[in-house]
Structures are given as C-alpha cells and as structure tokens.
Coordinates of N, CA and C in Angstrom, one line a residue:
M1 N 104.1 112.9 78.4 CA 103.6 113.5 79.6 C 103.6 112.6 80.8
R2 N 103.7 111.2 80.6 CA 103.7 110.3 81.6 C 105.0 110.3 82.4
D3 N 106.0 110.5 81.7 CA 107.4 110.4 82.2 C 107.5 111.7 83.3
P4 N 107.1 112.9 83.0 CA 107.2 113.9 84.1 C 106.4 113.6 85.2
L5 N 105.1 113.0 85.0 CA 104.4 112.8 86.1 C 104.8 111.5 87.0
E6 N 105.3 110.6 86.4 CA 106.1 109.6 87.2 C 107.1 110.0 87.9
A7 N 108.1 110.9 87.2 CA 109.2 111.3 88.1 C 108.8 112.3 89.0
T8 N 107.8 113.1 89.0 CA 107.4 114.1 90.1 C 106.7 113.3 91.2
G9 N 106.0 112.1 90.7 CA 105.3 111.3 91.8 C 106.4 110.7 92.7
R10 N 107.4 110.2 92.1 CA 108.5 109.6 92.8 C 109.1 110.5 93.8
V11 N 109.4 111.7 93.4 CA 110.0 112.8 94.2 C 109.0 113.1 95.4
D12 N 107.7 113.2 95.1 CA 106.7 113.6 96.1 C 106.6 112.7 97.1
V13 N 106.6 111.4 97.0 CA 106.4 110.1 97.9 C 107.8 109.7 98.4
G14 N 108.9 110.2 97.8 CA 110.2 109.6 98.3 C 110.4 108.2 97.9
D15 N 109.7 107.7 96.8 CA 109.7 106.4 96.4 C 110.6 106.3 95.2
S16 N 111.9 106.1 95.3 CA 112.7 105.9 94.2 C 113.2 104.5 94.0
P17 N 113.1 103.7 92.9 CA 113.6 102.4 92.6 C 115.1 102.4 93.1
P18 N 115.6 101.2 93.5 CA 116.9 101.1 94.0 C 117.9 101.6 92.8
G19 N 118.8 102.2 93.2 CA 119.9 102.7 92.3 C 119.5 103.9 91.6
V20 N 118.5 104.5 91.8 CA 118.1 105.7 91.2 C 118.7 106.9 91.8
D21 N 119.2 107.8 91.2 CA 119.8 109.0 91.9 C 118.8 110.1 92.1
R22 N 118.3 110.4 93.3 CA 117.3 111.5 93.5 C 117.7 112.8 92.9
A23 N 118.9 113.2 92.8 CA 119.4 114.4 92.3 C 119.2 114.3 90.9
A24 N 119.3 113.3 90.1 CA 119.2 113.2 88.8 C 117.6 113.3 88.4
V25 N 116.9 112.5 89.2 CA 115.4 112.7 89.2 C 115.0 114.1 89.3
A26 N 115.4 114.9 90.4 CA 115.0 116.2 90.6 C 115.5 117.2 89.4
E27 N 116.7 116.9 88.9 CA 117.1 117.7 87.6 C 116.3 117.5 86.4
R28 N 115.8 116.2 86.2 CA 114.9 115.9 85.1 C 113.7 116.6 85.3
V29 N 113.1 116.7 86.5 CA 111.8 117.4 86.8 C 112.1 118.8 86.5
R30 N 113.3 119.5 86.9 CA 113.4 120.9 86.6 C 113.6 121.2 85.2
G31 N 114.0 120.1 84.4 CA 114.1 120.2 82.9 C 112.7 120.3 82.3
Y32 N 111.8 119.4 82.8 CA 110.4 119.3 82.4 C 109.8 120.8 82.8
E33 N 109.9 121.3 83.9 CA 109.3 122.5 84.3 C 109.9 123.8 83.3
E34 N 111.2 123.7 83.0 CA 111.7 124.7 82.3 C 111.0 124.6 80.8
T35 N 110.9 123.4 80.1 CA 110.3 123.2 79.0 C 108.9 123.7 78.9
A36 N 108.1 123.2 80.0 CA 106.8 123.6 80.0 C 106.6 125.1 80.1
R37 N 107.5 125.9 80.9 CA 107.4 127.3 81.1 C 107.7 128.0 79.7
R38 N 108.6 127.5 79.0 CA 109.0 128.1 77.6 C 107.9 128.0 76.6
R39 N 107.2 126.8 76.7 CA 106.1 126.5 75.8 C 104.9 127.4 76.0
V40 N 104.6 127.4 77.4 CA 103.5 128.3 77.8 C 103.8 129.8 77.4
E41 N 105.0 130.3 77.6 CA 105.4 131.6 77.1 C 105.1 131.8 75.6
D42 N 105.7 130.8 74.9 CA 105.5 130.8 73.5 C 104.1 130.9 73.1
F43 N 103.1 130.1 73.6 CA 101.7 129.9 73.2 C 101.2 131.3 73.6
A44 N 101.5 132.0 74.7 CA 100.9 133.2 75.3 C 101.3 134.3 74.1
A45 N 102.7 134.4 73.8 CA 103.0 135.3 72.8 C 102.3 135.2 71.4
T46 N 102.1 134.0 71.0 CA 101.4 133.8 69.8 C 100.1 134.2 69.9
L47 N 99.5 133.8 70.9 CA 97.9 134.2 71.2 C 97.8 135.7 71.1
L48 N 98.7 136.5 71.9 CA 98.6 137.8 71.9 C 98.8 138.4 70.6
L49 N 99.7 137.9 69.8 CA 99.9 138.5 68.4 C 98.7 138.3 67.6
R50 N 98.2 136.9 67.6 CA 97.0 136.7 66.7 C 95.7 137.5 67.2
S51 N 95.6 137.6 68.5 CA 94.3 138.4 69.0 C 94.6 139.8 68.6
S52 N 95.7 140.4 68.8 CA 95.9 141.8 68.4 C 95.6 141.9 66.9
K53 N 96.0 141.1 66.0 CA 95.7 141.1 64.6 C 94.3 141.0 64.4
A54 N 93.6 140.1 65.1 CA 92.1 139.9 64.9 C 91.3 141.2 65.3
V55 N 91.8 141.8 66.3 CA 91.1 143.0 66.9 C 91.4 144.2 65.8
D56 N 92.6 144.4 65.3 CA 92.9 145.4 64.5 C 92.0 145.2 63.1
E57 N 91.9 143.9 62.6 CA 91.0 143.6 61.6 C 89.5 144.0 61.7
L58 N 89.1 143.8 62.9 CA 87.6 144.0 63.2 C 87.5 145.6 63.4
A59 N 88.5 146.2 63.8 CA 88.2 147.8 63.9 C 88.5 148.5 62.6
A60 N 89.1 147.8 61.7 CA 89.2 148.5 60.4 C 87.9 148.6 59.6

C-alpha cells in the first residue's frame, strides 16, 4: 500500500527524483487504480452472493 501512496504523492506535488520518468510513474498509478477497481468489484460480487444466500436461508 505504501508504494501506490508514494507514487501518487509524487505525481500530486510534481516532485519526482532525478531520472524518474513521470509517464512511467503515472502508468504505475493507473495500474494500481485498475487493480483496486477489480478487487472492489470482486468483493462486491462476493458480498452480494453471500448476502443473497443468507437472506434465502433466513426466509426458508
């Protein structure tokens, strides 16, 4: 978790160490965003499935 925060912090303040490619940092941040989005979607789908099963069991 620290790496994405450091990368986004550098982009936010425009403070990149010498020799760092800002485009590469931005691409890395986009990769973190995509990974986070997929994980949240997976969690939401799992939660929906489990809660639906629980409601069905309570109704039976």
